[in-house]
């Protein structure tokens, strides 16, 4: 059985529930309230399982879930925006031959390369199949704007039980796959993706700052402390002693999480780290994101003891161009180069071999 199937089935059995809290500390038992994302993933899986089961019973053959149907079965958070003609609420099925389209009424049927579909799909239950995470991401490339594609890639590569693929496996898939709609877009998006994230809004924060010349922060950074284990922070510019923490609704409503956040951030500030606490309101529109970048640049300026000026926002498509570097004045130090370097697809593949 392919490893991606084992991981996916394990995640399904757990209903998408990772064995850790948002800060990376292990969950050791006892009552806890499921995270909102976990609840949504479980609900999406149950609803899509029912629809695919009913479709299979009606057509008499196991369909292969693709696109958003595959994301729901695999336990992957859905994007927020799609291209105009794509319906994320429909049942999406992939077939390898045009003849199969006619026996799958009641679903949106997509024609896929027959060889690719055979190699990258597997039985999910006795009643239906599901495409691999890599193929699901490839299918979604044509259905998503570039930002949503990067966010989806990060969601697929989250740490712990929700990790469905890696950048190396995506590079391998893209190198050996035949042509498909959106392939060029996905090749450009992969260098902007990061592994081991926890939240789609962490990704949105990271990209918002990068598009304004402030580089791409490291994700889930461990900061050594006087504790037994390091503090885990959402994003960090280590050389600039600046931490970015995204606070979703869970952070604001769970008492244990709120207390731990307070303890961690008090310790960081006491040890000369600047901590930016970010909520969804700071990402709601371009004006809010501009102000966020201005505040981050002020923290960088304090660390460097000279001005740092955030640049006007460029489209993410330009940010994805690995031939250019968009860098704010004041951040030209060589030790900061890694925040502005996006590894090309070729380099990713070469490094994995």
CSV table of C-alpha atoms in Angstrom, one decimal:
chain,number,residue,atom,x,y,z
A,1,UNK,CA,0.0,0.0,0.0
A,2,UNK,CA,1.4,3.4,-0.9
A,3,UNK,CA,2.6,5.5,2.0
A,4,UNK,CA,0.2,8.4,1.1
A,5,UNK,CA,-2.7,6.0,1.5
A,6,UNK,CA,-1.5,4.8,4.9
A,7,UNK,CA,-1.2,8.4,6.0
A,8,UNK,CA,-4.5,9.4,4.6
A,9,UNK,CA,-6.4,6.5,6.2
A,10,UNK,CA,-4.7,7.2,9.5
A,11,UNK,CA,-5.8,10.8,9.3
A,12,UNK,CA,-9.4,9.7,8.4
A,13,UNK,CA,-9.5,7.2,11.3
A,14,UNK,CA,-8.5,10.1,13.6
A,15,UNK,CA,-11.0,12.4,11.9
A,16,UNK,CA,-8.2,14.8,11.2
A,17,UNK,CA,-7.3,15.3,14.9
A,18,UNK,CA,-3.6,15.8,15.4
A,19,UNK,CA,-2.0,14.5,18.6
A,20,UNK,CA,-0.7,17.9,19.6
A,21,UNK,CA,-1.8,21.3,20.6
A,22,UNK,CA,-1.3,24.4,18.4
A,23,UNK,CA,2.0,25.2,20.0
A,24,UNK,CA,3.4,21.8,19.2
A,25,UNK,CA,3.3,20.3,22.6
A,26,UNK,CA,2.0,16.7,22.7
A,27,UNK,CA,-1.6,15.9,23.7
A,28,UNK,CA,-1.3,13.4,26.6
A,29,UNK,CA,-4.9,12.6,27.2
A,30,UNK,CA,-7.8,14.1,29.2
A,31,UNK,CA,-10.7,16.2,28.0
A,32,UNK,CA,-10.1,18.8,25.4
A,33,UNK,CA,-12.2,20.7,23.0
A,34,UNK,CA,-11.4,19.9,19.3
A,35,UNK,CA,-10.0,22.8,17.3
A,36,UNK,CA,-12.5,24.5,14.9
A,37,UNK,CA,-10.5,23.3,11.9
A,38,UNK,CA,-10.6,19.7,13.2
A,39,UNK,CA,-14.4,19.9,13.6
A,40,UNK,CA,-14.8,21.3,10.1
A,41,UNK,CA,-12.5,18.6,8.6
A,42,UNK,CA,-14.5,15.8,10.3
A,43,UNK,CA,-17.8,17.3,9.1
A,44,UNK,CA,-16.5,17.6,5.6
A,45,UNK,CA,-15.3,14.1,5.5
A,46,UNK,CA,-18.5,12.6,6.8
A,47,UNK,CA,-20.7,14.6,4.4
A,48,UNK,CA,-18.5,13.7,1.4
A,49,UNK,CA,-18.3,10.1,2.4
A,50,UNK,CA,-22.1,9.9,2.3
A,51,UNK,CA,-22.3,11.6,-1.1
A,52,UNK,CA,-19.7,9.3,-2.7
A,53,UNK,CA,-21.3,6.2,-1.2
A,54,UNK,CA,-24.6,7.2,-2.6
A,55,UNK,CA,-23.1,7.9,-6.0
A,56,UNK,CA,-21.3,4.5,-6.0
A,57,UNK,CA,-24.5,2.7,-5.2
A,58,UNK,CA,-26.3,4.5,-8.0
A,59,UNK,CA,-23.8,4.0,-10.7
A,60,UNK,CA,-22.6,0.5,-9.6
A,61,UNK,CA,-18.9,1.2,-9.9
A,62,UNK,CA,-16.4,2.8,-7.5
A,63,UNK,CA,-15.9,6.4,-8.5
A,64,UNK,CA,-12.5,8.2,-7.9
A,65,UNK,CA,-12.9,11.3,-5.8
A,66,UNK,CA,-10.9,14.3,-7.1
A,67,UNK,CA,-10.4,18.0,-6.6
A,68,UNK,CA,-12.3,19.3,-3.5
A,69,UNK,CA,-14.0,15.9,-3.0
A,70,UNK,CA,-10.5,14.4,-2.6
A,71,UNK,CA,-9.5,17.1,-0.2
A,72,UNK,CA,-12.5,16.4,2.0
A,73,UNK,CA,-11.8,12.7,2.0
A,74,UNK,CA,-8.1,13.2,2.7
A,75,UNK,CA,-8.8,15.6,5.5
A,76,UNK,CA,-7.3,18.7,4.0
A,77,UNK,CA,-8.6,22.2,4.7
A,78,UNK,CA,-10.4,23.7,1.7
A,79,UNK,CA,-9.3,26.9,0.0
A,80,UNK,CA,-11.3,30.1,0.5
A,81,UNK,CA,-11.5,31.3,-3.1
A,82,UNK,CA,-11.7,29.6,-6.5
A,83,UNK,CA,-11.8,30.7,-10.1
A,84,UNK,CA,-15.2,31.8,-11.3
A,85,UNK,CA,-16.4,28.6,-13.0
A,86,UNK,CA,-15.3,26.0,-10.4
A,87,UNK,CA,-18.0,24.7,-8.0
A,88,UNK,CA,-16.3,23.5,-4.7
A,89,UNK,CA,-19.6,22.2,-3.4
A,90,UNK,CA,-20.2,19.6,-6.2
A,91,UNK,CA,-19.0,16.0,-6.1
A,92,UNK,CA,-15.9,15.9,-8.2
A,93,UNK,CA,-14.9,12.6,-9.9
A,94,UNK,CA,-11.9,11.8,-12.1
A,95,UNK,CA,-12.0,9.3,-15.0
A,96,UNK,CA,-9.3,8.0,-17.3
A,97,UNK,CA,-11.4,7.7,-20.5
A,98,UNK,CA,-14.1,9.8,-22.1
A,99,UNK,CA,-16.5,6.8,-22.1
A,100,UNK,CA,-16.6,6.7,-18.3
A,101,UNK,CA,-18.1,10.2,-18.2
A,102,UNK,CA,-21.5,9.0,-19.4
A,103,UNK,CA,-22.0,6.6,-16.5
A,104,UNK,CA,-21.4,9.1,-13.7
A,105,UNK,CA,-24.4,11.4,-13.7
A,106,UNK,CA,-24.9,13.5,-10.7
A,107,UNK,CA,-21.2,14.6,-10.4
A,108,UNK,CA,-18.7,16.9,-12.1
A,109,UNK,CA,-16.6,14.5,-14.0
A,110,UNK,CA,-13.0,15.4,-15.0
A,111,UNK,CA,-11.0,13.6,-17.7
A,112,UNK,CA,-7.5,12.8,-16.4
A,113,UNK,CA,-4.5,11.2,-17.9
A,114,UNK,CA,-5.3,7.5,-17.6
A,115,UNK,CA,-1.8,6.4,-16.6
A,116,UNK,CA,-1.4,9.2,-14.1
A,117,UNK,CA,-4.8,8.4,-12.6
A,118,UNK,CA,-3.9,4.7,-12.3
A,119,UNK,CA,-0.6,5.5,-10.6
A,120,UNK,CA,-2.0,8.2,-8.3
A,121,UNK,CA,-5.3,6.9,-7.0
A,122,UNK,CA,-6.1,4.2,-4.5
A,123,UNK,CA,-9.1,2.6,-2.7
A,124,UNK,CA,-10.4,4.8,0.1
A,125,UNK,CA,-13.3,2.5,1.1
A,126,UNK,CA,-15.0,-0.5,-0.5
A,127,UNK,CA,-17.2,1.9,-2.4
A,128,UNK,CA,-14.9,4.6,-3.8
A,129,UNK,CA,-11.4,5.6,-4.6
A,130,UNK,CA,-9.4,8.8,-4.0
A,131,UNK,CA,-6.6,10.5,-5.8
A,132,UNK,CA,-3.2,11.0,-4.1
A,133,UNK,CA,-2.5,14.3,-2.4
A,134,UNK,CA,0.0,15.3,-5.1
A,135,UNK,CA,-2.6,14.6,-7.9
A,136,UNK,CA,-5.3,16.5,-5.9
A,137,UNK,CA,-3.0,19.5,-5.7
A,138,UNK,CA,-2.3,19.3,-9.4
A,139,UNK,CA,-6.0,19.1,-10.1
A,140,UNK,CA,-6.7,22.2,-8.0
A,141,UNK,CA,-4.0,24.3,-9.7
A,142,UNK,CA,-6.4,25.3,-12.5
A,143,UNK,CA,-9.2,26.0,-10.1
A,144,UNK,CA,-7.3,28.3,-7.7
A,145,UNK,CA,-5.7,31.8,-7.8
A,146,UNK,CA,-2.0,31.6,-7.1
A,147,UNK,CA,-2.3,32.6,-3.4
A,148,UNK,CA,-4.9,30.0,-2.7
A,149,UNK,CA,-2.7,27.4,-4.4
A,150,UNK,CA,0.2,28.2,-2.1
A,151,UNK,CA,-2.0,28.2,0.9
A,152,UNK,CA,-3.4,24.8,-0.1
A,153,UNK,CA,0.1,23.4,-0.6
A,154,UNK,CA,1.1,24.5,2.9
A,155,UNK,CA,-2.1,22.9,4.3
A,156,UNK,CA,-1.1,19.6,2.7
A,157,UNK,CA,2.4,19.8,4.3
A,158,UNK,CA,1.4,20.6,7.8
A,159,UNK,CA,3.3,19.0,10.6
A,160,UNK,CA,2.1,15.9,12.5
A,161,UNK,CA,-0.9,13.9,11.5
A,162,UNK,CA,-2.0,16.4,8.9
A,163,UNK,CA,1.1,16.1,6.7
A,164,UNK,CA,0.0,14.6,3.4
A,165,UNK,CA,3.0,15.3,1.3
A,166,UNK,CA,6.3,17.2,1.1
A,167,UNK,CA,8.0,19.6,-1.3
A,168,UNK,CA,10.4,16.8,-2.4
A,169,UNK,CA,7.4,14.6,-3.3
A,170,UNK,CA,5.7,17.4,-5.1
A,171,UNK,CA,8.9,18.1,-7.1
A,172,UNK,CA,9.1,14.4,-8.0
A,173,UNK,CA,5.5,14.3,-9.1
A,174,UNK,CA,5.8,17.4,-11.2
A,175,UNK,CA,9.0,16.3,-12.8
A,176,UNK,CA,7.6,12.9,-14.0
A,177,UNK,CA,3.9,13.9,-14.6
A,178,UNK,CA,2.5,14.5,-18.1
A,179,UNK,CA,1.1,17.9,-19.0
A,180,UNK,CA,-2.0,19.1,-17.2
A,181,UNK,CA,-3.9,22.4,-17.0
A,182,UNK,CA,-2.3,24.5,-14.4
A,183,UNK,CA,1.0,22.7,-14.3
A,184,UNK,CA,3.1,25.8,-15.0
A,185,UNK,CA,1.3,27.7,-12.2
A,186,UNK,CA,1.9,24.9,-9.7
A,187,UNK,CA,5.6,24.7,-10.7
A,188,UNK,CA,5.9,28.4,-9.9
A,189,UNK,CA,3.9,28.0,-6.6
A,190,UNK,CA,5.9,25.2,-5.1
A,191,UNK,CA,8.9,27.3,-4.2
A,192,UNK,CA,6.7,29.7,-2.2
A,193,UNK,CA,5.2,26.8,-0.1
A,194,UNK,CA,6.6,25.8,3.3
A,195,UNK,CA,6.4,22.5,5.2
A,196,UNK,CA,5.4,22.1,8.9
A,197,UNK,CA,2.9,25.0,9.2
A,198,UNK,CA,-0.1,25.0,11.5
A,199,UNK,CA,-2.6,27.4,10.0
A,200,UNK,CA,-3.7,28.7,6.6
A,201,UNK,CA,-3.6,32.3,8.0
A,202,UNK,CA,0.0,31.9,9.0
A,203,UNK,CA,0.7,31.3,5.3
A,204,UNK,CA,-1.4,34.3,4.3
A,205,UNK,CA,0.6,36.5,6.8
A,206,UNK,CA,3.9,35.2,5.5
A,207,UNK,CA,3.0,35.9,1.9
A,208,UNK,CA,1.5,39.3,2.7
A,209,UNK,CA,4.9,40.4,4.1
A,210,UNK,CA,6.9,38.8,1.4
A,211,UNK,CA,4.9,40.6,-1.3
A,212,UNK,CA,5.9,43.9,0.4
A,213,UNK,CA,9.6,43.2,0.3
A,214,UNK,CA,10.0,41.9,3.9
A,215,UNK,CA,11.0,38.3,3.0
A,216,UNK,CA,9.4,35.0,3.9
A,217,UNK,CA,9.6,34.2,7.6
A,218,UNK,CA,10.7,30.8,8.9
A,219,UNK,CA,7.8,28.7,10.1
A,220,UNK,CA,7.3,26.8,13.4
A,221,UNK,CA,10.7,27.9,14.8
A,222,UNK,CA,12.0,26.5,18.1
A,223,UNK,CA,13.5,29.1,20.4
A,224,UNK,CA,15.7,27.7,23.2
A,225,UNK,CA,14.7,28.7,26.7
A,226,UNK,CA,15.1,27.7,30.3
A,227,UNK,CA,12.3,25.1,29.7
A,228,UNK,CA,13.0,21.5,29.0
A,229,UNK,CA,11.8,22.0,25.4
A,230,UNK,CA,12.1,25.1,23.2
A,231,UNK,CA,9.3,27.5,22.7
A,232,UNK,CA,7.6,26.9,19.3
A,233,UNK,CA,6.6,30.1,17.5
A,234,UNK,CA,4.5,30.4,14.4
A,235,UNK,CA,6.9,32.5,12.3
A,236,UNK,CA,10.2,34.2,13.1
A,237,UNK,CA,12.9,36.3,11.6
A,238,UNK,CA,15.6,35.0,13.9
A,239,UNK,CA,18.4,37.4,13.0
A,240,UNK,CA,16.0,40.3,13.6
A,241,UNK,CA,14.7,38.9,16.9
A,242,UNK,CA,11.1,39.2,15.7
A,243,UNK,CA,8.4,36.7,16.2
A,244,UNK,CA,5.0,36.7,14.5
A,245,UNK,CA,2.2,34.8,16.2
A,246,UNK,CA,-1.2,34.3,14.5
A,247,UNK,CA,-4.1,34.1,17.0
A,248,UNK,CA,-7.1,32.4,15.6
A,249,UNK,CA,-10.3,32.0,17.5
A,250,UNK,CA,-9.0,28.9,19.4
A,251,UNK,CA,-6.2,31.0,20.9
A,252,UNK,CA,-8.8,33.5,22.2
A,253,UNK,CA,-11.4,31.0,23.6
A,254,UNK,CA,-9.3,28.1,25.0
A,255,UNK,CA,-8.1,29.0,28.5
A,256,UNK,CA,-5.1,26.6,28.4
A,257,UNK,CA,-3.9,27.9,25.1
A,258,UNK,CA,-4.4,31.6,26.1
A,259,UNK,CA,-2.3,31.0,29.3
A,260,UNK,CA,0.5,29.3,27.5
A,261,UNK,CA,0.5,32.0,24.8
A,262,UNK,CA,0.9,34.6,27.5
A,263,UNK,CA,3.7,32.8,29.3
A,264,UNK,CA,5.6,32.2,26.0
A,265,UNK,CA,5.3,35.8,24.8
A,266,UNK,CA,6.2,37.3,28.2
A,267,UNK,CA,9.3,35.2,28.2
A,268,UNK,CA,10.2,36.2,24.7
A,269,UNK,CA,9.8,39.9,25.4
A,270,UNK,CA,11.8,39.6,28.6
A,271,UNK,CA,14.6,38.1,26.5
A,272,UNK,CA,14.6,40.9,23.9
A,273,UNK,CA,12.4,39.4,21.2
A,274,UNK,CA,9.8,41.6,19.5
A,275,UNK,CA,6.4,39.8,19.3
A,276,UNK,CA,3.7,40.7,16.8
A,277,UNK,CA,0.3,39.3,17.7
A,278,UNK,CA,-1.7,39.0,14.5
A,279,UNK,CA,-5.4,38.3,14.0
A,280,UNK,CA,-7.5,37.9,10.9
A,281,UNK,CA,-8.5,41.6,11.1
A,282,UNK,CA,-4.9,42.5,10.2
A,283,UNK,CA,-5.2,40.5,6.9
A,284,UNK,CA,-8.8,41.5,5.9
A,285,UNK,CA,-7.9,43.9,3.1
A,286,UNK,CA,-4.9,45.4,1.3
A,287,UNK,CA,-4.9,48.5,3.6
A,288,UNK,CA,-4.7,46.3,6.7
A,289,UNK,CA,-1.9,44.2,5.2
A,290,UNK,CA,0.0,47.4,4.3
A,291,UNK,CA,-0.2,48.5,7.9
A,292,UNK,CA,0.9,45.1,9.1
A,293,UNK,CA,4.0,45.3,6.9
A,294,UNK,CA,4.7,48.9,8.1
A,295,UNK,CA,4.6,47.6,11.7
A,296,UNK,CA,6.9,44.7,10.9
A,297,UNK,CA,9.3,47.0,9.1
A,298,UNK,CA,9.5,49.1,12.3
A,299,UNK,CA,10.4,46.1,14.4
A,300,UNK,CA,13.1,45.2,11.8
A,301,UNK,CA,14.4,48.8,11.9
A,302,UNK,CA,14.7,48.6,15.7
A,303,UNK,CA,16.7,45.4,15.5
A,304,UNK,CA,19.1,46.7,12.8
A,305,UNK,CA,19.2,50.3,14.2
A,306,UNK,CA,18.5,51.8,10.8
A,307,UNK,CA,15.4,52.5,8.7
A,308,UNK,CA,13.6,49.7,7.0
A,309,UNK,CA,10.8,50.7,4.5
A,310,UNK,CA,8.2,48.2,3.4
A,311,UNK,CA,7.7,48.3,-0.4
A,312,UNK,CA,4.4,48.5,-2.3
A,313,UNK,CA,2.7,45.1,-2.7
A,314,UNK,CA,3.5,43.2,-5.8
A,315,UNK,CA,1.3,40.3,-7.2
A,316,UNK,CA,2.2,36.9,-5.8
A,317,UNK,CA,2.9,35.8,-9.4
A,318,UNK,CA,5.9,38.2,-9.4
A,319,UNK,CA,7.0,37.0,-6.0
A,320,UNK,CA,7.0,33.5,-7.4
A,321,UNK,CA,9.6,34.4,-10.0
A,322,UNK,CA,12.8,32.8,-8.6
A,323,UNK,CA,15.0,35.0,-10.9
A,324,UNK,CA,14.2,38.2,-9.0
A,325,UNK,CA,14.3,39.3,-5.4
A,326,UNK,CA,11.9,41.8,-4.0
A,327,UNK,CA,13.7,43.3,-1.0
A,328,UNK,CA,12.9,46.3,1.1
A,329,UNK,CA,15.5,49.0,1.6
A,330,UNK,CA,17.5,48.4,4.8
A,331,UNK,CA,17.3,44.6,4.6
A,332,UNK,CA,20.4,44.1,2.3
A,333,UNK,CA,22.4,42.3,4.9
A,334,UNK,CA,23.9,38.9,3.6
A,335,UNK,CA,22.7,37.1,6.8
A,336,UNK,CA,19.1,37.9,5.8
A,337,UNK,CA,19.4,36.4,2.3
A,338,UNK,CA,17.6,33.2,3.3
A,339,UNK,CA,14.4,35.1,3.9
A,340,UNK,CA,14.4,36.2,0.2
A,341,UNK,CA,15.5,32.9,-1.4
A,342,UNK,CA,12.9,30.6,-3.0
A,343,UNK,CA,14.3,27.3,-4.1
A,344,UNK,CA,13.4,26.4,-7.7
A,345,UNK,CA,11.7,23.1,-8.6
A,346,UNK,CA,14.9,21.8,-10.1
A,347,UNK,CA,16.9,22.5,-7.0
A,348,UNK,CA,14.3,20.9,-4.8
A,349,UNK,CA,14.4,17.7,-6.9
A,350,UNK,CA,18.2,17.7,-7.0
A,351,UNK,CA,18.3,18.1,-3.2
A,352,UNK,CA,16.0,15.2,-2.6
A,353,UNK,CA,18.0,12.7,-4.6
